[in-house]
Coordinates of C-alpha atoms in Angstrom, one line a residue:
Chain A
M534 CA 0.0 0.0 0.0
I535 CA 1.2 3.5 -0.8
S536 CA -0.2 6.6 0.8
A537 CA 0.6 10.2 0.1
T538 CA -0.9 12.7 2.6
D539 CA -1.2 16.4 2.1
L540 CA 1.8 16.8 -0.2
T541 CA 2.9 20.4 -1.0
L542 CA 5.7 21.4 -3.3
T543 CA 6.5 24.8 -4.8
F544 CA 9.1 25.3 -7.4
G545 CA 11.2 28.5 -7.4
K546 CA 9.9 29.7 -4.1
G547 CA 10.4 33.4 -3.5
T548 CA 11.1 34.1 -7.1
P549 CA 8.9 35.7 -9.7
L550 CA 8.6 32.3 -11.3
E551 CA 7.2 30.7 -8.2
N552 CA 5.1 27.7 -9.2
P553 CA 3.1 25.7 -6.7
A554 CA 3.0 22.2 -8.3
L555 CA 1.5 20.3 -5.5
R556 CA -1.1 21.9 -3.1
G557 CA -2.2 19.5 -0.5
M558 CA -2.3 16.4 -2.7
S559 CA -3.5 13.2 -0.9
L560 CA -3.9 9.8 -2.4
T561 CA -3.9 6.2 -1.1
V562 CA -3.4 3.3 -3.4
N563 CA -4.2 -0.1 -2.1
Q564 CA -2.4 -3.3 -2.8
G565 CA -3.2 -4.6 -6.2
E566 CA -4.9 -1.5 -7.5
F567 CA -4.2 -0.1 -10.9
V568 CA -4.9 3.6 -10.8
T569 CA -4.9 5.8 -13.9
V570 CA -4.1 9.5 -13.4
I571 CA -5.3 12.3 -15.7
G572 CA -5.2 16.0 -15.6
S573 CA -4.4 19.0 -17.8
N574 CA -0.9 20.4 -18.3
G575 CA 0.5 21.7 -15.1
A576 CA -1.9 19.8 -13.0
G577 CA 1.0 18.2 -11.1
K578 CA 0.8 14.7 -12.5
S579 CA 4.5 14.3 -13.3
T580 CA 5.5 16.2 -10.1
F581 CA 3.4 13.8 -8.1
L582 CA 5.1 10.8 -9.7
N583 CA 8.5 12.4 -9.2
A584 CA 7.7 13.0 -5.6
L585 CA 6.7 9.4 -5.1
A586 CA 9.9 8.2 -6.8
G587 CA 12.0 10.6 -4.8
E588 CA 13.3 12.6 -7.8
V589 CA 11.9 15.7 -6.0
L590 CA 11.5 16.0 -2.3
V591 CA 8.2 17.6 -1.1
D592 CA 8.0 20.7 1.0
S593 CA 5.5 19.2 3.4
G594 CA 3.3 16.1 3.8
Q595 CA 4.1 12.5 4.1
I596 CA 4.7 9.5 1.8
I597 CA 4.3 6.0 3.3
V598 CA 5.2 2.9 1.2
D599 CA 4.2 -0.4 2.8
G600 CA 4.3 1.1 6.3
M601 CA 7.7 2.8 5.8
D602 CA 8.0 6.6 5.8
V603 CA 10.0 7.4 2.6
T604 CA 9.2 11.1 2.5
R605 CA 12.8 12.2 2.9
L606 CA 14.6 9.3 1.2
S607 CA 16.4 10.0 -2.1
T608 CA 15.5 8.1 -5.3
H609 CA 18.0 5.3 -5.0
K610 CA 17.0 4.4 -1.5
R611 CA 13.4 4.0 -2.5
A612 CA 14.2 2.1 -5.7
G613 CA 13.7 -1.3 -4.0
Q614 CA 10.0 -0.4 -3.5
V615 CA 9.3 1.9 -6.4
A616 CA 9.7 0.7 -10.0
R617 CA 9.4 3.2 -12.8
V618 CA 8.9 3.6 -16.5
F619 CA 9.6 7.0 -18.0
Q620 CA 7.8 8.8 -20.8
D621 CA 10.9 9.1 -22.9
P622 CA 11.7 5.6 -24.3
L623 CA 15.4 6.5 -24.2
A624 CA 15.3 7.4 -20.5
G625 CA 14.6 4.0 -19.0
T626 CA 17.5 2.1 -20.5
C627 CA 21.2 2.7 -21.2
E628 CA 21.8 2.7 -25.0
G629 CA 25.5 2.0 -24.6
L630 CA 25.0 -1.2 -22.7
T631 CA 23.7 -4.5 -24.1
I632 CA 20.2 -5.8 -23.5
E633 CA 21.5 -8.3 -21.0
E634 CA 23.5 -5.7 -19.1
N635 CA 20.4 -3.5 -18.9
L636 CA 18.4 -6.4 -17.5
A637 CA 21.3 -7.3 -15.1
L638 CA 21.1 -3.7 -13.8
A639 CA 17.4 -4.1 -13.2
I640 CA 17.5 -7.5 -11.5
K641 CA 19.6 -5.9 -8.7
R642 CA 17.2 -2.9 -8.3
G643 CA 17.3 -1.7 -4.7
Q644 CA 19.9 -4.4 -3.7
L645 CA 23.5 -4.1 -2.8
R646 CA 25.9 -4.5 -5.8
G647 CA 29.1 -6.4 -5.3
L648 CA 32.2 -7.3 -7.4
T649 CA 30.9 -10.5 -8.8
S650 CA 30.1 -10.6 -12.5
A651 CA 27.0 -8.6 -13.3
V652 CA 25.6 -10.7 -16.1
K653 CA 25.5 -14.1 -14.4
K654 CA 24.8 -17.4 -16.3
Q655 CA 21.9 -18.2 -14.0
Y656 CA 20.1 -15.0 -15.0
L657 CA 20.2 -15.7 -18.7
G658 CA 17.4 -18.3 -18.7
Q659 CA 15.1 -15.8 -16.9
F660 CA 16.1 -13.0 -19.3
R661 CA 15.3 -15.1 -22.3
D662 CA 12.0 -16.2 -20.9
S663 CA 10.8 -12.7 -20.1
L664 CA 12.1 -11.3 -23.4
S665 CA 10.3 -14.0 -25.4
S666 CA 7.0 -13.0 -23.7
L667 CA 7.4 -9.7 -25.6
K668 CA 7.3 -11.7 -28.9
L669 CA 9.8 -9.2 -30.5
G670 CA 12.6 -11.8 -31.0
L671 CA 14.8 -10.0 -28.5
E672 CA 15.5 -13.3 -26.6
N673 CA 18.1 -14.0 -29.3
R674 CA 19.7 -10.6 -29.1
L675 CA 20.8 -10.5 -25.5
G676 CA 24.3 -9.2 -26.5
D677 CA 23.0 -6.4 -28.8
K678 CA 23.4 -2.8 -27.7
M679 CA 20.2 -1.2 -26.4
G680 CA 20.7 1.7 -28.8
L681 CA 20.0 -0.7 -31.8
L682 CA 16.4 -1.1 -30.6
S683 CA 13.5 1.0 -31.7
G684 CA 11.7 3.3 -29.2
G685 CA 8.8 0.9 -28.8
Q686 CA 11.2 -2.1 -28.3
R687 CA 13.1 -0.1 -25.7
Q688 CA 9.9 0.9 -23.9
A689 CA 8.8 -2.7 -23.8
V690 CA 12.2 -3.7 -22.3
S691 CA 11.9 -0.8 -19.8
L692 CA 8.6 -2.3 -18.7
L693 CA 10.1 -5.7 -18.4
M694 CA 13.0 -4.2 -16.4
A695 CA 10.6 -2.5 -14.0
S696 CA 8.8 -5.8 -13.3
L697 CA 11.9 -8.1 -13.1
T698 CA 12.0 -7.7 -9.3
P699 CA 9.1 -7.2 -7.0
S700 CA 8.1 -3.7 -6.0
S701 CA 5.4 -2.0 -3.9
I702 CA 4.3 0.2 -6.7
L703 CA 5.0 0.6 -10.4
L704 CA 5.0 4.2 -11.7
L705 CA 4.2 4.7 -15.4
D706 CA 4.6 8.3 -16.5
E707 CA 2.8 8.6 -19.9
H708 CA 4.9 5.8 -21.0
T709 CA 3.1 5.3 -24.3
A710 CA 2.9 9.0 -25.2
A711 CA 6.0 9.2 -27.3
L712 CA 5.2 6.1 -29.4
D713 CA 3.3 5.8 -32.6
P714 CA -0.3 4.6 -32.2
K715 CA 0.4 1.0 -33.1
T716 CA 3.4 0.6 -30.8
A717 CA 1.6 2.5 -28.1
A718 CA -1.3 0.0 -28.2
F719 CA 1.2 -2.8 -28.0
V720 CA 3.0 -1.4 -25.0
L721 CA -0.3 -0.6 -23.3
D722 CA -1.5 -4.2 -23.8
L723 CA 1.8 -5.5 -22.5
T724 CA 1.5 -3.2 -19.5
E725 CA -2.0 -4.6 -18.6
K726 CA -0.8 -8.1 -19.1
I727 CA 2.3 -7.7 -16.9
I728 CA 0.3 -5.9 -14.2
D729 CA -2.4 -8.5 -14.3
E730 CA 0.0 -11.5 -14.3
R731 CA 2.2 -10.3 -11.5
K732 CA -0.6 -8.6 -9.5
L733 CA 1.3 -5.4 -9.4
T734 CA 0.1 -2.2 -7.7
A735 CA 0.5 0.6 -10.4
L736 CA -0.1 4.2 -11.0
M737 CA -0.3 5.3 -14.6
V738 CA -0.3 8.9 -15.8
T739 CA -2.0 9.4 -19.2
H740 CA -3.1 12.2 -21.4
S741 CA -5.9 10.2 -22.9
M742 CA -9.2 10.2 -21.1
K743 CA -10.3 7.1 -23.1
Q744 CA -7.2 5.2 -21.9
A745 CA -7.8 6.5 -18.3
L746 CA -11.2 4.9 -18.3
E747 CA -10.5 1.7 -20.2
V748 CA -7.3 0.7 -18.4
G749 CA -7.0 -0.1 -14.7
S750 CA -9.4 -0.2 -11.9
R751 CA -9.6 3.3 -10.6
T752 CA -9.3 6.8 -12.1
V753 CA -8.0 9.9 -10.4
M754 CA -8.1 13.4 -11.9
L755 CA -5.6 16.1 -10.7
H756 CA -6.1 19.8 -11.1
Q757 CA -3.9 22.6 -9.7
G758 CA -1.9 20.2 -7.5
Q759 CA -4.8 18.5 -5.9
V760 CA -7.0 15.4 -6.5
V761 CA -10.3 16.8 -7.8
F762 CA -12.1 13.5 -8.3
D763 CA -11.4 9.9 -7.7
I764 CA -13.7 7.2 -9.2
A765 CA -13.6 3.4 -8.9
G766 CA -15.9 0.4 -9.1
K767 CA -19.5 0.9 -10.1
D768 CA -19.3 4.7 -10.6
R769 CA -16.5 4.1 -13.1
E770 CA -18.1 1.3 -15.0
G771 CA -19.9 2.5 -18.0
M772 CA -18.4 5.9 -17.7
E773 CA -17.6 7.6 -21.0
V774 CA -15.2 10.2 -22.0
K775 CA -17.9 12.8 -22.2
D776 CA -19.0 12.1 -18.6
L777 CA -15.4 12.5 -17.6
L778 CA -15.1 15.7 -19.6
G779 CA -18.3 16.9 -17.9
L780 CA -16.8 16.3 -14.5
F781 CA -13.6 18.0 -15.5
E782 CA -15.5 21.1 -16.8
K783 CA -17.5 21.2 -13.6
Q784 CA -14.4 21.2 -11.5
R785 CA -12.8 23.9 -13.6
G786 CA -16.0 26.0 -13.4
L787 CA -16.0 25.7 -9.7
E788 CA -12.4 26.9 -9.6
V789 CA -13.4 30.0 -11.7
D790 CA -16.3 30.7 -9.3
D791 CA -13.9 30.5 -6.4
D792 CA -11.6 33.0 -8.1
S793 CA -14.5 35.4 -8.9
L794 CA -15.6 35.2 -5.3
L795 CA -12.1 36.1 -4.1
L796 CA -11.7 38.9 -6.6
G797 CA -15.2 40.3 -6.2
Chain B
M1148 CA 64.8 7.1 -38.0
L1149 CA 64.5 6.4 -34.3
S1150 CA 67.4 5.2 -32.4
E1151 CA 66.9 2.1 -30.3
I1152 CA 67.1 4.2 -27.1
A1153 CA 64.5 6.6 -28.4
F1154 CA 62.2 3.7 -29.4
Y1155 CA 62.3 1.9 -26.0
G1156 CA 62.0 5.3 -24.3
A1157 CA 58.8 6.0 -26.3
L1158 CA 57.4 2.6 -25.4
E1159 CA 58.3 3.1 -21.7
T1160 CA 56.6 6.5 -21.3
G1161 CA 53.8 5.3 -23.7
L1162 CA 53.0 2.4 -21.3
I1163 CA 53.0 4.8 -18.3
Y1164 CA 50.7 7.2 -20.1
G1165 CA 48.5 4.1 -21.0
L1166 CA 47.8 4.0 -17.2
V1167 CA 46.9 7.7 -17.3
A1168 CA 44.7 7.1 -20.3
F1169 CA 42.9 4.3 -18.3
G1170 CA 42.2 6.9 -15.6
I1171 CA 41.0 9.4 -18.1
Y1172 CA 38.8 6.8 -19.8
L1173 CA 37.2 6.2 -16.4
S1174 CA 36.4 9.8 -15.7
F1175 CA 35.8 11.3 -19.2
R1176 CA 34.2 8.3 -20.9
V1177 CA 32.6 6.1 -18.3
L1178 CA 31.5 8.8 -15.9
D1179 CA 31.3 11.7 -18.3
F1180 CA 33.2 13.7 -15.7
P1181 CA 35.8 16.0 -17.2
D1182 CA 38.5 15.7 -14.5
L1183 CA 41.6 17.8 -14.6
T1184 CA 42.8 16.6 -11.2
V1185 CA 45.3 14.3 -13.0
D1186 CA 47.7 17.2 -13.6
G1187 CA 48.0 17.2 -9.8
S1188 CA 47.6 13.6 -8.9
F1189 CA 50.4 12.5 -11.4
P1190 CA 53.1 14.5 -9.5
L1191 CA 51.4 13.5 -6.2
G1192 CA 52.0 9.9 -7.0
A1193 CA 55.6 10.7 -7.9
A1194 CA 56.1 12.7 -4.8
V1195 CA 54.7 10.2 -2.4
A1196 CA 56.6 7.3 -4.0
A1197 CA 59.9 9.3 -4.0
V1198 CA 59.6 10.5 -0.4
L1199 CA 58.8 7.0 0.9
I1200 CA 61.5 5.3 -1.2
L1201 CA 64.0 7.9 0.1
A1202 CA 62.7 7.1 3.7
G1203 CA 63.7 3.4 3.1
W1204 CA 60.4 1.9 2.2
N1205 CA 60.0 -1.1 -0.1
P1206 CA 59.4 0.5 -3.5
W1207 CA 56.3 -1.5 -4.2
F1208 CA 54.7 -0.4 -0.9
A1209 CA 55.8 3.2 -1.7
T1210 CA 54.0 2.8 -5.1
G1211 CA 50.9 1.4 -3.4
M1212 CA 50.8 4.4 -1.1
A1213 CA 51.1 6.6 -4.2
V1214 CA 48.0 4.9 -5.6
L1215 CA 46.1 5.6 -2.4
A1216 CA 47.2 9.2 -2.4
G1217 CA 46.0 9.6 -6.0
M1218 CA 42.6 8.0 -5.0
A1219 CA 42.3 10.4 -2.1
A1220 CA 42.9 13.4 -4.4
G1221 CA 40.3 12.0 -6.8
A1222 CA 37.8 11.5 -4.0
V1223 CA 38.3 15.2 -2.9
T1224 CA 37.4 16.4 -6.4
A1225 CA 34.4 14.1 -6.6
I1226 CA 33.2 15.1 -3.1
L1227 CA 33.5 18.8 -4.0
N1228 CA 31.2 18.0 -7.0
V1229 CA 28.8 15.6 -5.5
K1230 CA 28.3 16.9 -2.0
L1231 CA 29.0 20.6 -2.4
N1232 CA 27.5 20.9 -5.9
I1233 CA 30.6 22.6 -7.4
L1234 CA 30.7 22.2 -11.2
N1235 CA 32.9 19.0 -12.0
L1236 CA 35.4 20.8 -14.1
L1237 CA 35.9 23.6 -11.6
A1238 CA 36.1 21.1 -8.7
S1239 CA 38.9 19.3 -10.4
I1240 CA 40.8 22.6 -11.1
L1241 CA 40.5 23.5 -7.4
T1242 CA 42.0 20.2 -6.4
M1243 CA 44.7 20.4 -9.0
I1244 CA 45.8 23.8 -7.9
A1245 CA 45.7 22.8 -4.2
L1246 CA 47.8 19.7 -5.0
Y1247 CA 50.7 21.9 -6.3
S1248 CA 51.1 23.2 -2.7
V1249 CA 50.5 19.7 -1.2
N1250 CA 53.2 18.2 -3.5
L1251 CA 55.7 20.8 -2.5
R1252 CA 54.9 20.1 1.1
I1253 CA 55.3 16.4 0.7
M1254 CA 58.7 16.7 -1.0
G1255 CA 59.8 19.6 1.0
R1256 CA 61.4 21.1 -2.2
P1257 CA 60.6 21.2 -5.9
N1258 CA 62.3 17.9 -6.8
L1259 CA 63.8 14.8 -5.4
A1260 CA 66.4 12.5 -7.1
L1261 CA 66.0 8.7 -7.0
L1262 CA 68.9 7.8 -9.3
T1263 CA 70.8 5.9 -6.6
E1264 CA 67.8 4.4 -4.8
E1265 CA 66.3 1.0 -5.1
T1266 CA 63.1 1.2 -7.2
V1267 CA 60.6 -1.3 -8.5
L1268 CA 62.9 -1.6 -11.5
T1269 CA 66.1 -2.5 -9.7
P1270 CA 65.7 -6.3 -9.4
W1271 CA 64.8 -6.5 -13.1
Y1272 CA 68.2 -5.3 -14.2
D1273 CA 69.7 -8.7 -13.1
L1274 CA 67.6 -10.6 -15.7
G1275 CA 70.0 -10.1 -18.5
L1276 CA 67.8 -7.7 -20.5
S1277 CA 69.3 -4.6 -22.1
F1278 CA 69.2 -1.4 -19.9
H1279 CA 66.5 0.1 -22.0
Q1280 CA 64.3 -2.9 -22.3
V1281 CA 63.9 -3.4 -18.5
P1282 CA 61.3 -0.7 -17.9
V1283 CA 59.3 -1.7 -21.0
V1284 CA 59.1 -5.3 -19.8
L1285 CA 58.0 -4.4 -16.3
F1286 CA 55.5 -1.8 -17.4
V1287 CA 54.0 -4.1 -20.0
I1288 CA 53.2 -6.5 -17.0
V1289 CA 51.8 -3.6 -14.9
V1290 CA 49.6 -2.3 -17.7
L1291 CA 48.3 -5.8 -18.5
V1292 CA 47.4 -6.5 -14.9
A1293 CA 45.7 -3.1 -14.6
L1294 CA 43.9 -3.7 -17.9
I1295 CA 42.6 -7.1 -16.8
L1296 CA 41.5 -5.9 -13.3
L1297 CA 39.7 -2.8 -14.8
W1298 CA 38.0 -5.0 -17.4
R1299 CA 36.8 -7.4 -14.8
F1300 CA 35.6 -4.5 -12.6
M1301 CA 33.7 -2.9 -15.4
K1302 CA 31.9 -6.2 -16.0
S1303 CA 31.0 -6.6 -12.2
E1304 CA 27.8 -5.4 -10.6
T1305 CA 29.4 -2.3 -9.2
G1306 CA 31.3 -1.6 -12.5
L1307 CA 28.0 -1.9 -14.5
A1308 CA 26.4 0.5 -12.0
M1309 CA 29.2 2.9 -12.6
R1310 CA 28.8 2.7 -16.3
A1311 CA 25.0 3.3 -16.0
T1312 CA 25.7 6.3 -13.7
G1313 CA 27.7 8.0 -16.5
A1314 CA 25.4 7.0 -19.3
N1315 CA 22.0 7.7 -17.8
A1316 CA 22.1 8.9 -14.2
R1317 CA 18.3 9.2 -13.9
M1318 CA 17.8 5.6 -14.9
A1319 CA 20.7 4.5 -12.6
R1320 CA 19.0 6.2 -9.6
A1321 CA 15.7 4.5 -10.5
Q1322 CA 17.5 1.2 -10.4
G1323 CA 18.7 2.0 -6.9
I1324 CA 22.2 3.1 -7.7
A1325 CA 23.7 5.7 -5.5
T1326 CA 25.0 7.8 -8.4
G1327 CA 26.9 10.2 -6.1
G1328 CA 28.8 7.3 -4.5
M1329 CA 29.6 5.9 -7.9
I1330 CA 31.1 9.2 -9.1
I1331 CA 33.3 9.4 -5.9
L1332 CA 34.5 5.8 -6.4
G1333 CA 35.1 6.2 -10.1
V1334 CA 37.0 9.5 -9.9
A1335 CA 39.0 8.0 -7.0
L1336 CA 39.9 4.9 -9.0
S1337 CA 40.8 7.1 -12.0
N1338 CA 43.2 9.2 -10.0
G1339 CA 44.6 6.1 -8.3
L1340 CA 45.7 4.9 -11.7
V1341 CA 47.2 8.3 -12.4
G1342 CA 49.0 8.2 -9.1
L1343 CA 50.4 4.8 -10.0
A1344 CA 51.6 6.2 -13.4
G1345 CA 53.3 9.1 -11.6
A1346 CA 55.0 6.8 -9.1
L1347 CA 56.3 4.6 -11.9
F1348 CA 57.4 7.6 -14.0
A1349 CA 59.4 9.0 -11.1
Q1350 CA 61.1 5.7 -10.6
S1351 CA 61.9 5.1 -14.3
Q1352 CA 63.1 8.7 -14.8
G1353 CA 65.0 8.8 -11.5
A1354 CA 63.4 11.9 -10.1
A1355 CA 60.1 13.4 -8.9
D1356 CA 59.4 17.0 -9.9
V1357 CA 56.6 19.2 -8.8
T1358 CA 56.1 20.5 -12.4
M1359 CA 56.0 17.0 -14.0
G1360 CA 52.2 17.0 -14.0
V1361 CA 51.8 20.0 -16.4
G1362 CA 49.8 18.8 -19.4
V1363 CA 49.4 15.2 -18.3
I1364 CA 45.6 15.6 -18.9
V1365 CA 46.2 16.7 -22.5
I1366 CA 48.6 13.8 -23.1
G1367 CA 46.1 11.4 -21.6
L1368 CA 43.3 12.8 -23.7
A1369 CA 45.5 12.6 -26.8
S1370 CA 46.2 9.0 -26.1
L1371 CA 42.5 8.2 -25.4
I1372 CA 41.2 10.0 -28.5
G1373 CA 44.0 8.8 -30.7
G1374 CA 43.4 5.2 -29.6
E1375 CA 39.7 5.5 -30.1
A1376 CA 40.4 6.6 -33.7
V1377 CA 42.4 3.5 -34.4
I1378 CA 40.4 0.9 -32.4
T1379 CA 36.6 1.7 -32.3
P1380 CA 35.7 1.3 -28.6
T1381 CA 32.6 -0.9 -29.1
S1382 CA 33.3 -2.8 -25.9
V1383 CA 35.1 -2.1 -22.6
V1384 CA 38.1 -4.3 -23.4
R1385 CA 38.5 -2.6 -26.8
A1386 CA 38.3 0.8 -25.2
L1387 CA 41.0 -0.2 -22.7
I1388 CA 43.3 -1.6 -25.4
A1389 CA 42.7 1.6 -27.4
C1390 CA 44.0 3.6 -24.4
V1391 CA 47.3 1.7 -24.4
I1392 CA 47.7 1.7 -28.2
G1393 CA 46.9 5.4 -28.3
A1394 CA 49.4 6.3 -25.6
I1395 CA 52.2 4.3 -27.3
M1396 CA 51.3 5.8 -30.7
Y1397 CA 51.3 9.2 -29.2
R1398 CA 54.8 8.8 -27.7
L1399 CA 56.2 7.3 -30.9
A1400 CA 54.7 10.1 -32.9
I1401 CA 56.4 12.6 -30.5
A1402 CA 59.7 10.7 -30.7
F1403 CA 59.6 10.7 -34.5
A1404 CA 58.7 14.4 -34.6
L1405 CA 61.6 15.3 -32.3
N1406 CA 64.1 13.0 -34.1
A1407 CA 63.2 14.1 -37.6
D1408 CA 65.8 16.9 -38.2
V1409 CA 64.0 18.1 -41.3
L1410 CA 61.1 19.3 -39.2
G1411 CA 63.5 21.3 -37.0
L1412 CA 61.5 20.6 -33.9
Q1413 CA 63.1 20.7 -30.5
A1414 CA 62.2 19.4 -27.1
Q1415 CA 60.6 22.7 -26.0
D1416 CA 58.1 22.3 -28.8
L1417 CA 56.6 19.3 -27.1
N1418 CA 53.5 20.9 -25.7
L1419 CA 52.7 22.7 -29.0
I1420 CA 53.0 19.4 -30.8
T1421 CA 50.7 17.8 -28.3
A1422 CA 48.1 20.5 -28.6
V1423 CA 48.2 20.2 -32.4
L1424 CA 47.9 16.4 -32.3
V1425 CA 45.0 16.5 -29.9
T1426 CA 43.2 19.1 -32.0
L1427 CA 43.7 17.0 -35.1
A1428 CA 42.5 13.8 -33.3
I1429 CA 39.3 15.6 -32.2
V1430 CA 38.6 17.4 -35.5
L1431 CA 39.6 14.7 -38.1
P1432 CA 36.9 12.1 -37.4
G1433 CA 34.3 14.9 -37.6
V1434 CA 35.7 16.1 -41.0
R1435 CA 35.7 12.5 -42.2
S1436 CA 32.0 11.9 -41.4
N1437 CA 31.2 15.3 -42.7
L1438 CA 32.8 14.5 -46.0
T1439 CA 31.1 11.1 -46.3
S1440 CA 27.7 12.5 -45.5
R1441 CA 28.3 15.2 -48.1
F1442 CA 29.2 12.6 -50.7
S1443 CA 26.3 10.4 -49.9
R1444 CA 24.0 13.4 -50.1
N1445 CA 25.4 14.3 -53.5
K1446 CA 24.7 10.7 -54.7
A1447 CA 21.2 10.9 -53.4

């Protein structure tokens, strides 16, 4: 279980560019839940994910992962519990290293690394098995440099790397946004399959409202650094994009009303 | 043509600069950390080894201490960068300039002679090799051992984590790698190798001098870039071999340039030649790819 309570974070505090990215964001994700996160640009989606991963430290609030307070821990100390796939297909892997070396890095995520050989013989069977599940023929290319793969292939391998060792939560930051529609669909299918098979707890940021409703078991919308609505179960079933859009407009309208109250 | 003495001399210094090139490969290539500390850690290694040998230490232990001193210098640079957020290049310049004073303090004066002392080379002179071959044979062994150890390290879990740190720090952090720690370890190792090179250089040349580090970074870079132009570094072991080949090529080129009377070059022109060679080594590959792309565009 992962719970974020009352997170606040302001970039560039005290400067003319002051930007409050998170304003009291709270969200609890239960074991086995697959939450999709939507919101307009600047709503705080990426900042929230970065805060969970430890890439940015929040100004106030608390983040608990499986009963452990990780609020002040840096990224690498949380990596054992938090797995991640980035939006940029080039960001999740090292192009100068081979496929097997990338996987060998991932298999030790969050563990101590020693001086024994990184790519061990006993890993190779596991690497081949998981790569063959991608059906991209990568199981025969373990020694190839990652840079030789296409963006979609690299994103698929990133996903595999994130699920190679157990984690408390898998963070997906618009990980299909930079891919062409066909590849995006393939990576999304793969994501659902992996999350379902391994019963992972996941948080997926997406720009597509349709995707947000079709994938996962719960949808959360962020606006101006806060959760504005959170739907799951029956309420979410049968919901369509226009309903979601209606909810979004309603929320935005309320914001405007608030402002006019303040200014008036 | 080169005399036998000049040839072996070029091999000898080439092998020593091969160790420097290993260090520069670690910092510049693996960690993407432009580290100029080497201009200070090279004479540091020489100074530590010389002082300890003069104090009666076993020369191999003295050389080992020189390696540790180099590692400490590298660690200082990396800590200035990682912990105090000083720009990497500037951090290394600060350490380099500080080391000038440190080296003078260690030696107590600008230079120390080792000509009559027992060095790591002394026992090898009894093996029946010619006087100029001895250092070459010993240094080939040292460089080979360093190459194999470095290669194994780069293939280890920690070594792989270090390579990931330099190639994609964000990804490395997400995999639970303490990237700051990796930078400190890597830059320390790099300067440890340079300290070793300095210690061996002082022993083979018979003296340690506080100014002997000037331009070591440029020579190391020249070796690295030159080697990469000859042997494409598609794997770690090829990159390491390229370092040694590049360093020997560089020294041979310098020896030829200084020995060719027609060119009229003299020893004091060394640094100018080095700078020209490095510039050519950096620019030529670019020119080549530029030309090929222009030709292929014309064809298309």
